[in-house]
XYZ file of C-alpha atoms in Angstrom:
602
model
C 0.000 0.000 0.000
C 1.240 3.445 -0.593
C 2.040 6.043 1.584
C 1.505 9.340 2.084
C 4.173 11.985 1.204
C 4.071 13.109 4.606
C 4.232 9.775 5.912
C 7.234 9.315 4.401
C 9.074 12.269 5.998
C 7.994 10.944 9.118
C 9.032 7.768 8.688
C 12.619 9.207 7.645
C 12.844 11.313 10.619
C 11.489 8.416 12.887
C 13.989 5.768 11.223
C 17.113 7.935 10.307
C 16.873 10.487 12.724
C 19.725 11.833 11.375
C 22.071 15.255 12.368
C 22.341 16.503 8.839
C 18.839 15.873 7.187
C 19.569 18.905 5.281
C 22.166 21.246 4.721
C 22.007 25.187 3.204
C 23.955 28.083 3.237
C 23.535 30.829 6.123
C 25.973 33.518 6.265
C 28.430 31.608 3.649
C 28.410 29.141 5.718
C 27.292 25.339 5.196
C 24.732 25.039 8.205
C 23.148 21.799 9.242
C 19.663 20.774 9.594
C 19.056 17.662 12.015
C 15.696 15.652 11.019
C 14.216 16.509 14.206
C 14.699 20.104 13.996
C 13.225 20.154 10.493
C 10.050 18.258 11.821
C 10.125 20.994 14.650
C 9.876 23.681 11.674
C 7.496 21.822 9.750
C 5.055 21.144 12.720
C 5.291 24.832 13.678
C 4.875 25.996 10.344
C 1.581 23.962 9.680
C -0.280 24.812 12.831
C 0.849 28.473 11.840
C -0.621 27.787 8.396
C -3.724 26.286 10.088
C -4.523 28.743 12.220
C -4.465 31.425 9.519
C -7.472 28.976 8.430
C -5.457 26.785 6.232
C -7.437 23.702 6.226
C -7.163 19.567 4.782
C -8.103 20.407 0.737
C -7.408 24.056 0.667
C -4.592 25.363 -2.137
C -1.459 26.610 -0.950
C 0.562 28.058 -3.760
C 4.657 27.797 -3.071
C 6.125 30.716 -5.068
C 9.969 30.506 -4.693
C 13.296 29.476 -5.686
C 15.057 26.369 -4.876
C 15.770 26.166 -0.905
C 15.569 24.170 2.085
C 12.313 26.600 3.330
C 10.295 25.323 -0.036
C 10.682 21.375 1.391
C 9.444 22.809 4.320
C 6.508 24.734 3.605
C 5.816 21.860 1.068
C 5.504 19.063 3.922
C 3.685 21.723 6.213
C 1.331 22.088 3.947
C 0.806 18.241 2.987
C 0.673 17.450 6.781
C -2.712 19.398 7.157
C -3.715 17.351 3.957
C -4.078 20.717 2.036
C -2.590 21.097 -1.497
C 0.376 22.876 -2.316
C 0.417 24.726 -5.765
C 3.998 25.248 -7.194
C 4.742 28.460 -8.952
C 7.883 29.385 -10.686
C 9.053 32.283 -9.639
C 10.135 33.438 -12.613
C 6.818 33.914 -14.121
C 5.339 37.272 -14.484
C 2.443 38.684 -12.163
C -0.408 37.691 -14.947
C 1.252 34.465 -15.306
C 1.396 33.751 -11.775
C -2.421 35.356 -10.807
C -3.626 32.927 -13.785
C -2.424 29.558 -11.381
C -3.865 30.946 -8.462
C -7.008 32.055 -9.593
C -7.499 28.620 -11.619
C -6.535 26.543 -8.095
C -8.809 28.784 -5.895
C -5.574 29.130 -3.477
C -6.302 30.370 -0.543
C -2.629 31.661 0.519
C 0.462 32.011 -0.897
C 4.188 31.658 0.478
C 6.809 33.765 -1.045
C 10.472 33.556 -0.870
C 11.423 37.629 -1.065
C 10.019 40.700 -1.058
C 10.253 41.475 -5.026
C 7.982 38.384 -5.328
C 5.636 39.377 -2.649
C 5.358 42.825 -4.862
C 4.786 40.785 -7.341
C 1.596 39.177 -5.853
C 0.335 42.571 -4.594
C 0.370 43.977 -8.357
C -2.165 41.301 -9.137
C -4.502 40.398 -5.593
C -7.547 42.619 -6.688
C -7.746 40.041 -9.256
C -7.763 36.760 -6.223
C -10.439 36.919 -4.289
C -9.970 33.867 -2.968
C -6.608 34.506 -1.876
C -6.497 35.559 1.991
C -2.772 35.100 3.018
C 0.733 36.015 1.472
C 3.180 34.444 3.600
C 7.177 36.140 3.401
C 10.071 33.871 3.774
C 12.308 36.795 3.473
C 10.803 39.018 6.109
C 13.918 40.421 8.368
C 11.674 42.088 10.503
C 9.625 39.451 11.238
C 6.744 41.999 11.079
C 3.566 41.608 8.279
C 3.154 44.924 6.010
C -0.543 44.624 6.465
C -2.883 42.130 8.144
C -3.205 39.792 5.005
C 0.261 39.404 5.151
C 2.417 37.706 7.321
C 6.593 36.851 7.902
C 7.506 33.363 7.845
C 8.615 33.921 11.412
C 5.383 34.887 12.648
C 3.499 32.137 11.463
C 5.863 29.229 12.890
C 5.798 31.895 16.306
C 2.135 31.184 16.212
C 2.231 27.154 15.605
C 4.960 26.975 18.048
C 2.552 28.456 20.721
C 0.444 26.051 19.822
C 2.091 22.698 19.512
C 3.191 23.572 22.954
C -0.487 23.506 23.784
C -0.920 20.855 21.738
C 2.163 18.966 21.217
C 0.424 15.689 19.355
C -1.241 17.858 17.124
C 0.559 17.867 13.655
C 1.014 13.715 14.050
C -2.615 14.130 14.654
C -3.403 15.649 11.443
C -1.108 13.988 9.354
C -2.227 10.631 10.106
C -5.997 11.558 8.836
C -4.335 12.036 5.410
C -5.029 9.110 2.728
C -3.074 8.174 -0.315
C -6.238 9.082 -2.504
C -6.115 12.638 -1.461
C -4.806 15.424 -3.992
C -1.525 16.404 -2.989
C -0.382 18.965 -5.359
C -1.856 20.518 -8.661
C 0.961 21.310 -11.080
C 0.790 23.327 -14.115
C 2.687 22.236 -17.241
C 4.876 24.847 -18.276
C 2.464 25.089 -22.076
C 5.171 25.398 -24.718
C 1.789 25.145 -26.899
C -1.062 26.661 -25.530
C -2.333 28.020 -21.801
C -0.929 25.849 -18.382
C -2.939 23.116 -17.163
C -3.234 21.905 -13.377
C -2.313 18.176 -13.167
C -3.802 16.496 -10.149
C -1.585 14.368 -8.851
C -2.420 12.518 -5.481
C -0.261 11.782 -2.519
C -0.285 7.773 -3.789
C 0.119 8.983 -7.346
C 4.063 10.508 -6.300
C 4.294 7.597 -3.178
C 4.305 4.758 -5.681
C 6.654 6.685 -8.298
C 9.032 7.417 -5.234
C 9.270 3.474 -4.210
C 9.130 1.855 -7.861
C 12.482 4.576 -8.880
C 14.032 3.713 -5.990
C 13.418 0.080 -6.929
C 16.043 1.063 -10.148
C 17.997 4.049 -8.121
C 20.302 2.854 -6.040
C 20.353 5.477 -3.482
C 21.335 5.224 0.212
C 21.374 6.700 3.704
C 24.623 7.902 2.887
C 24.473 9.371 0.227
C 24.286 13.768 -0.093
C 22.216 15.030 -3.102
C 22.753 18.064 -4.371
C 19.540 20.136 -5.302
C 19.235 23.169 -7.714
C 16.811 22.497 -10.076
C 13.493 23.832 -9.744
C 11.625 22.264 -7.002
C 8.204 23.240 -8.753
C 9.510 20.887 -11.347
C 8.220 17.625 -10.545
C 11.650 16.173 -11.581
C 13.024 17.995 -8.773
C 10.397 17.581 -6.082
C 9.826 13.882 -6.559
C 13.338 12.965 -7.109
C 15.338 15.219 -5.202
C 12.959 15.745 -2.373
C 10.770 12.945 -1.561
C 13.051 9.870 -3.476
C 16.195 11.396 -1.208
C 14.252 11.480 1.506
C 12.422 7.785 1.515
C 15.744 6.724 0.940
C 17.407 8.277 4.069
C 19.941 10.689 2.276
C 20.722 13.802 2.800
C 19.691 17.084 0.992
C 22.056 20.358 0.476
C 20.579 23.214 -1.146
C 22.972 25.246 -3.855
C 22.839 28.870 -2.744
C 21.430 28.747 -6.966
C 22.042 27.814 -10.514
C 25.115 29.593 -11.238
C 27.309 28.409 -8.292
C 26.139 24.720 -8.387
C 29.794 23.771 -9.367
C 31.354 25.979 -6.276
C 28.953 24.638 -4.234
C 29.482 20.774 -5.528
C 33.475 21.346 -4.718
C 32.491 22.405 -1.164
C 29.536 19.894 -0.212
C 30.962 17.183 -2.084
C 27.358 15.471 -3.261
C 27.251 11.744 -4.125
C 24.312 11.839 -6.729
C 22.589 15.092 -8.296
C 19.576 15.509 -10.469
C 20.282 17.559 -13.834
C 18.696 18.375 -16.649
C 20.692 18.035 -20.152
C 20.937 21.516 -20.538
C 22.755 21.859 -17.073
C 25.354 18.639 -18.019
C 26.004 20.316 -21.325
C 27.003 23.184 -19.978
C 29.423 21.033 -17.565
C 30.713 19.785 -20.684
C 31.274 22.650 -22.675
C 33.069 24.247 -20.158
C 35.547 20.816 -19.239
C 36.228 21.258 -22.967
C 37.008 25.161 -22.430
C 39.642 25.056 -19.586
C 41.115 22.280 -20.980
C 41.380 24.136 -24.249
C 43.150 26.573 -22.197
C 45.737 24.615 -20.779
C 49.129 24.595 -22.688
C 50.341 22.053 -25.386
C 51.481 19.391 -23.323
C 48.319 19.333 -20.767
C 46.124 19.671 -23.767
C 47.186 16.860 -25.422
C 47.650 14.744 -22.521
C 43.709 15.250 -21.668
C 42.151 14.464 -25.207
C 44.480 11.346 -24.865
C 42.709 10.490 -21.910
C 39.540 11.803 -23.457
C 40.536 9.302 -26.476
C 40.857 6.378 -23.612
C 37.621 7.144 -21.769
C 35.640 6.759 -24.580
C 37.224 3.346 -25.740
C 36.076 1.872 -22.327
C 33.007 3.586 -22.625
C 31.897 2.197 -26.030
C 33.208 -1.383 -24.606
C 30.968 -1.175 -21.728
C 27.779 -0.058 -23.407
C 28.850 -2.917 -26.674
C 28.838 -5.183 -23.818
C 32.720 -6.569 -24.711
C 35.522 -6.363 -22.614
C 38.210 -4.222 -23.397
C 41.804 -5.530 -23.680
C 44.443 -5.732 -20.980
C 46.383 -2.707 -22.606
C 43.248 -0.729 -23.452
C 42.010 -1.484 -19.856
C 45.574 -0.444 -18.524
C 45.743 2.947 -20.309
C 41.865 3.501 -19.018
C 42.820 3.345 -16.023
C 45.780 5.427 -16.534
C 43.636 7.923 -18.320
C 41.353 8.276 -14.775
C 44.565 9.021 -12.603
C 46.426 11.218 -14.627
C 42.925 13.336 -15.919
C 39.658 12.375 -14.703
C 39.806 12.411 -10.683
C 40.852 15.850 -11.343
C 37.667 16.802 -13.157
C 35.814 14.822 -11.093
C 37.195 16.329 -7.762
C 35.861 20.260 -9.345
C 32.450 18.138 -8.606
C 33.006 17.245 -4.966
C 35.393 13.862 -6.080
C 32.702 11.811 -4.598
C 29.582 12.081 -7.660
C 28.749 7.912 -8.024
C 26.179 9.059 -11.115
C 23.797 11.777 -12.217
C 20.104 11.369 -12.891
C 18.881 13.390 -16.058
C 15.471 14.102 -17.602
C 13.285 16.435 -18.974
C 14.266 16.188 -22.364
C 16.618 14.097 -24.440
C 20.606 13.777 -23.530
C 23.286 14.148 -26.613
C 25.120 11.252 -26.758
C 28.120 12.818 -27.341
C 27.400 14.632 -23.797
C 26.296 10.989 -22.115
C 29.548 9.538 -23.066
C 31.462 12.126 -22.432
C 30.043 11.785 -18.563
C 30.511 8.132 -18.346
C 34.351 8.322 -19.887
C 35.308 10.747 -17.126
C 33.775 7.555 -14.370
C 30.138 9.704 -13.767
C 27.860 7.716 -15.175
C 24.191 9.422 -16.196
C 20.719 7.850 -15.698
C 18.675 9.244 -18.288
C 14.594 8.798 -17.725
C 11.539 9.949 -19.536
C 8.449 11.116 -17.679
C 5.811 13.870 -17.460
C 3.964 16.020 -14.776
C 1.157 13.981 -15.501
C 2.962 10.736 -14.320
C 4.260 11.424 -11.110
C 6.727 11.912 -13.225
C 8.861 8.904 -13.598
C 7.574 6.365 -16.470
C 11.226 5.102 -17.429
C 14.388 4.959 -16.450
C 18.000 3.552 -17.089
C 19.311 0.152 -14.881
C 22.544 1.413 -13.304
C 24.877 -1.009 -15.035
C 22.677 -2.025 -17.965
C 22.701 1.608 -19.203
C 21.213 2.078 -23.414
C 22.590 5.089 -24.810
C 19.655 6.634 -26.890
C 16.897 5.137 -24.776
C 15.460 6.392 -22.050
C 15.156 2.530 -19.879
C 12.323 0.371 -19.489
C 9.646 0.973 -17.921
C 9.867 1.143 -13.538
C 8.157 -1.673 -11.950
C 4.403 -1.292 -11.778
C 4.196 1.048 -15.285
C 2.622 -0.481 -18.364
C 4.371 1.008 -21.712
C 2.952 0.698 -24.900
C 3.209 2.183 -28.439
C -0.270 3.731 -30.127
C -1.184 5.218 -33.091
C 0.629 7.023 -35.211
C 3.581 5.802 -32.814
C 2.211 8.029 -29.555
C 3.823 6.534 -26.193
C 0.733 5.526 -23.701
C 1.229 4.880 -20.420
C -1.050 3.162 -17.745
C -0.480 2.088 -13.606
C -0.379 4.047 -10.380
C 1.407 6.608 -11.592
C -1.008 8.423 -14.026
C -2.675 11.737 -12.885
C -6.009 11.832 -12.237
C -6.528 14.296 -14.617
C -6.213 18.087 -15.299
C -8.327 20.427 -12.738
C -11.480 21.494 -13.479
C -10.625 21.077 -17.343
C -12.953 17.546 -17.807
C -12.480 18.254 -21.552
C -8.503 18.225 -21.714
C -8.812 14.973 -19.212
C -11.182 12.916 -21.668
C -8.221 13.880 -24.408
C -5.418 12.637 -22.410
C -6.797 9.699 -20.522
C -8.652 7.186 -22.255
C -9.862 3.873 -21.358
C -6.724 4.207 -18.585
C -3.896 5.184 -20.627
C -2.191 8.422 -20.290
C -1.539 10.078 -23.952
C 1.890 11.533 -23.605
C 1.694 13.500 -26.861
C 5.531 12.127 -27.808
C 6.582 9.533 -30.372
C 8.637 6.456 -29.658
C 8.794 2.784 -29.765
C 9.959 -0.289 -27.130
C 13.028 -2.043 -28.820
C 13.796 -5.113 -28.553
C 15.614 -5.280 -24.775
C 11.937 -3.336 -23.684
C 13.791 -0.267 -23.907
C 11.749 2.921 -24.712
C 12.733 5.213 -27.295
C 11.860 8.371 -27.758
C 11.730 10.012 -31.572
C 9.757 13.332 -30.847
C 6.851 15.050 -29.762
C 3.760 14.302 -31.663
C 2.395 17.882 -31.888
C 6.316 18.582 -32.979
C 5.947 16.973 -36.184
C 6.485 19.364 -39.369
C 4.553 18.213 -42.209
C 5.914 19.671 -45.289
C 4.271 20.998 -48.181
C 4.672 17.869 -49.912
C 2.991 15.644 -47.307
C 6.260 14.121 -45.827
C 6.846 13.871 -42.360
C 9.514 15.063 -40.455
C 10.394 14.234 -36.333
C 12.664 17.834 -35.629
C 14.335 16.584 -32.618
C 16.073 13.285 -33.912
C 17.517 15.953 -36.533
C 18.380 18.730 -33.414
C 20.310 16.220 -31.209
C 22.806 15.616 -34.295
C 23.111 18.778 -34.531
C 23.755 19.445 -30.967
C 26.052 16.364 -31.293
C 28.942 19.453 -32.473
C 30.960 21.194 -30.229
C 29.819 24.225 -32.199
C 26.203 24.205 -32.105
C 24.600 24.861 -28.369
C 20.666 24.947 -29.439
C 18.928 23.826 -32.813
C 15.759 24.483 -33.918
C 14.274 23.171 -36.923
C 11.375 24.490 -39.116
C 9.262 23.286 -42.034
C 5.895 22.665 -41.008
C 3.201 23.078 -44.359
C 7.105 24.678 -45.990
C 8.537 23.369 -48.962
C 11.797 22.602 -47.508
C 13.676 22.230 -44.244
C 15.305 24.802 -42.052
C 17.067 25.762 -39.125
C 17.967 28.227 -36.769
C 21.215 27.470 -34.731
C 22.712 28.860 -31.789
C 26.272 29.327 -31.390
C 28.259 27.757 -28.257
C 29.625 31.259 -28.043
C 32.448 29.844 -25.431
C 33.786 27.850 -28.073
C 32.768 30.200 -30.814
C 34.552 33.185 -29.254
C 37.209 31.140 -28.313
C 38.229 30.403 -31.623
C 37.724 34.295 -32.296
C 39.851 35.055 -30.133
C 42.726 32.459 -30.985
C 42.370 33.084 -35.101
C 41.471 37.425 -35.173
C 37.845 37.172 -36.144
C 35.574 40.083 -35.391
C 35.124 40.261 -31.778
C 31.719 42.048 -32.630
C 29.469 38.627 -32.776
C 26.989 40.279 -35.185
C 29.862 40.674 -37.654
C 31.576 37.394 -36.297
C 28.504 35.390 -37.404
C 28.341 37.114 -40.552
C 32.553 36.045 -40.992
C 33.177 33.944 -44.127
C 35.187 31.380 -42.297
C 32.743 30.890 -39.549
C 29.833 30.572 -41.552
C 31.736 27.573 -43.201
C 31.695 25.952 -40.201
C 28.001 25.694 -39.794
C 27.969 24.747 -42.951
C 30.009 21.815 -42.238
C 27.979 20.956 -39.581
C 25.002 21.288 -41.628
C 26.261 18.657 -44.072
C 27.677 16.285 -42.353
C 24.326 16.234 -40.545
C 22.523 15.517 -43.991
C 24.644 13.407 -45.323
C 22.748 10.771 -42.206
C 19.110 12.275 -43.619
C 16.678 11.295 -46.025
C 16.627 13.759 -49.135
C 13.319 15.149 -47.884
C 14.358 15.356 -43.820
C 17.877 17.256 -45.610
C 18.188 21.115 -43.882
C 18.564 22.993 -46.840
C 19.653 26.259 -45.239
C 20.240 27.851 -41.771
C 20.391 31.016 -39.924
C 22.614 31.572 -36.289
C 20.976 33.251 -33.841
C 23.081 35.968 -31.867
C 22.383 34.645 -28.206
C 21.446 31.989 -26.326
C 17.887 31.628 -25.374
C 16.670 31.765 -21.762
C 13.552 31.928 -20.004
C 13.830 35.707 -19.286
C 13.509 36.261 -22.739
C 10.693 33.867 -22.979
C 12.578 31.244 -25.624
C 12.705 29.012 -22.783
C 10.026 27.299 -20.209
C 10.785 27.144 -16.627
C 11.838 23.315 -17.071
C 14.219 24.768 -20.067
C 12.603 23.417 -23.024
C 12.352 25.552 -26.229
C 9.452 27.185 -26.838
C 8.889 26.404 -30.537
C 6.134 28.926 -30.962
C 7.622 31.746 -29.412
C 10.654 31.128 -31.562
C 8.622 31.304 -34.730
C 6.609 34.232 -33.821
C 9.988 35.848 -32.529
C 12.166 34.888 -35.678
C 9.794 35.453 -37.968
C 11.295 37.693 -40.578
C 14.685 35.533 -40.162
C 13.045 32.538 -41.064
C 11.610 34.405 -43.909
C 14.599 35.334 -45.102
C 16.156 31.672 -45.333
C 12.796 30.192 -47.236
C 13.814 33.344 -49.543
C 17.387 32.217 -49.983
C 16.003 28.277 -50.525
C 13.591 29.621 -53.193
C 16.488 31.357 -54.896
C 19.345 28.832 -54.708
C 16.798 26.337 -56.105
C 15.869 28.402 -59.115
């Protein structure tokens, strides 16, 4: 039987008990949390919470960055059997009043006061919200009385679990695995957000059948930084850590996750593939820095990495001198890369979209081997995931015990078991679509191989249908593009076009790099625009066709000038590419290259 998601905090604390449940940074300093005194906060918190009039079903929206106080306001909340409503808080004002008005939240807990101005732009448009709740507050005094510090409210459930210390235990035990836990709303790179309602046995199950294929311990330290209103993040790296017994440090945020690896030396992290590319990219920088000797003595390495690597996933052995020099390869050049990362990483986990394989290798060569899984919001998420050991580059895994896989028309990956959602709030309509007869639509294109291993070919809606009627999966194409060191995002185009075509962004590290080294322009406008580096893309661009059908073939391409991100909107909160905004955006670019297809083909 499953258990509740507060259950299984309290059966951690109970079990492990242990002095460094937690770690964050206070004062640039790496401060502890025991398990007891994070049950003290979370007890406090939700009697605070409750008697504000915070009660078992009501929506709490979480609207916050990545930090030990959003685990704890998340199992506060979850304790009085309420529902907590993740925001991003990089969303704007509208965005953000849209979720809470669709949930019916009653309160809100912020992280800082820019975000709490951020709510107050928008409450004349919430009637139903009656509470903002300030993380940040250093006066530990509300600005009016709908608004209260964080301090306040655990002030007020600390008076009253001393009144009545059994209390939280109390309310905690009356909640069930069918009861909603948490309404999440997909990040809609094609149309408006929608609130999957997942329950408390919904995530339970997905926690205990990964951890049946994760081989995570009490021992072990996870390092988290990815959104925790990602369900990646919150399942994996807050409730799988924590059913296993390990220990969770907080980065201080996403741009000193490396510092902070080096200092808090994690043994397993959850990543995205945009986060382990960027490791990559910038392993391949410094050593491009280093002089001649150094250089050459790391792609050697590099060279003997990849031997074993290809041996282990070809299932042969390698031979005693290729084995020998593998070995020599880690001493001499991997520990050193790996000790930047703590020296202790046993493997990463990635998901959320598809992992180069050049990047996957890479990983594994240097001895940090990546589990790469495939799920949604609207599975808990986990529906596959990689055997440590019996790893398939290019798949995603089979499915995790207790998840039915199967392939159905037109190739769409359906997906059935405890797991699924049970279904999109108050939107009846978009639940009939994505759930019939049991099965969970996933909208994305793949097929089970002959091992059971799922693989993924692209996103159903993705497909560009060209003018001629031919079909064409973009992201197959995008990840061989993103297979060169040159090329950091790809986005192809084509749908009801007579032709293929792509827009590419630059790795500017390497890009400018090479600027640097040969006396290109050091203006990038006029560096793209460079003779010799458009030839490069070019190169790129055909040895990438040269593995294509005639009528997949990318018949011209235009480089973008900077990298997307979500503040420009290119990029969701879970840092997929927003193909629609990039069309709108790129518009007369795109233009321009079906212009110079027409002409070349006159």
């Amino acid at each position: 039987m499953s258990r509740t998601l507060i259950r299984l905090f309290l059966d951690t604390v109970d079990t492990h008990s242990k002095p460094d449940q937690f770690l964050h940074k206070v004062a640039g300093t790496w401060q502890p949390v025991s398990a007891a005194a994070a049950l003290e906060t979370v007890e406090c918190l939700a009697l605070g919470l409750e008697s504000l009039g915070i009660a078992a079903g009501d929506r709490v929206a979480i609207v916050s960055e990545t930090r030990l106080e959003w685990a704890l306001a998340d199992l506060a909340v979850l304790g009085l059997g309420a529902i907590t409503v993740p925001i991003y808080p990089t969303l704007t004002g509208p965005q953000c009043a849209s979720m809470l008005r669709d949930s019916g939240a009653r309160a809100a807990i912020v992280s800082n006061p820019a975000l709490c101005e951020k709510l107050r732009a928008v409450r004349d448009t919430l009637p139903a919200l009656e509470a903002l709740v300030q993380m940040d507050r250093q006066d530990g005094v509300a600005a009016t009385p709908r608004e209260h510090a964080w301090s306040q409210v655990i002030a007020a459930g600390t008076e009253r679990r001393s009144r009545e210390p059994g209390a939280f235990r109390e309310r905690a035990a009356r909640v069930r695995p069918e009861d909603v836990a948490t309404i999440i709303y997909t990040s809609g790179t094609t149309g408006e957000p929608k609130g999957a309602v997942l329950t408390h046995g919904n995530i339970a199950f997905d926690v205990d059948s990964s951890l049946q294929v994760m081989q995570i311990h009490p021992h072990d330290l996870a390092l988290s930084f990815l959104p925790l209103s990602h369900i990646f993040e919150r399942m994996g790296g807050l409730y799988g850590m924590l059913a296993a017994g390990a220990s969770i440090a907080y980065a201080e945020s996403m741009d000193t996750v490396a510092a902070n690896a080096a200092e808090v030396r994690p043994t397993v992290l959850e990543g995205v593939p945009r986060f382990y590319e960027k490791v990559y990219a910038r392993v391949l920088e410094a050593a491009a820095k280093n002089p001649p000797l150094a250089r050459k003595l790391f792609h050697w390495g590099l060279a003997r990495g990849m031997e074993r690597v290809r041996a282990r996933f070809q299932s042969r052995p390698l031979g005693p001198l290729a084995a020998f020099q593998a070995a020599l390869a880690d001493r001499l050049v991997f520990r050193k890369i790996r000790a930047r990362m703590g020296g202790r990483l046993r493997y990463g986990i990635s998901g959320g979209a598809p992992l180069s394989s050049r990047v996957l290798e890479f990983f594994f060569a240097i001895g940090i081997p990546i589990l790469e899984g495939y799920g949604l919001t609207e599975t808990s998420p986990v529906i596959c995931l990689n055997v440590p050991g019996r790893e398939k580059p290019g798949s995603v895994g089979p499915p995790i015990p207790g998840v039915e896989v199967r392939i159905g028309d037109q190739g769409e990956i359906l997906t059935r078991g405890p797991h699924v959602m049970q279904g999109y709030y108050r939107n009846p309509e978009a639940t009939r679509v994505a759930i019939q007869d049991g099965w969970f639509h996933t909208g994305d294109i793949g097929r089970l191989d002959a091992d059971g291993m799922l693989v993924i070919t692209d996103r159903l809606k993705d497909l560009l249908v060209t003018a001629g009627g031919k079909k064409v999966a973009p992201q197959p194409i995008e990840a061989k593009l993103k297979d060169s060191p040159w090329i950091g995002e790809a986005v192809l185009l084509g749908d009801q076009r007579p032709c293929i075509v792509a827009l590419l962004v630059p790795d500017f590290a390497r890009l400018e790099a090479e600027a640097l080294a040969r006396g290109w322009p050091r203006d990038r406008q006029a560096l793209l625009a460079h003779p010799e580096v458009r030839a490069i893309y070019q190169a790129e661009l055909a040895r990438v066709n040269a593995t294509l059908a005639p009528f997949e073939q990318i018949k011209t391409m235009d480089l973008i000038g900077h990298e997307f991100t979500q503040d420009s909107g290119e990029l969701t909160p879970s840092l997929k590419v927003k193909r629609r905004v990039i069309v709108e955006r790129y518009a007369r670019e795109i233009e321009a290259m079906y212009g110079a297809a027409r002409e070349s083909a006159a």
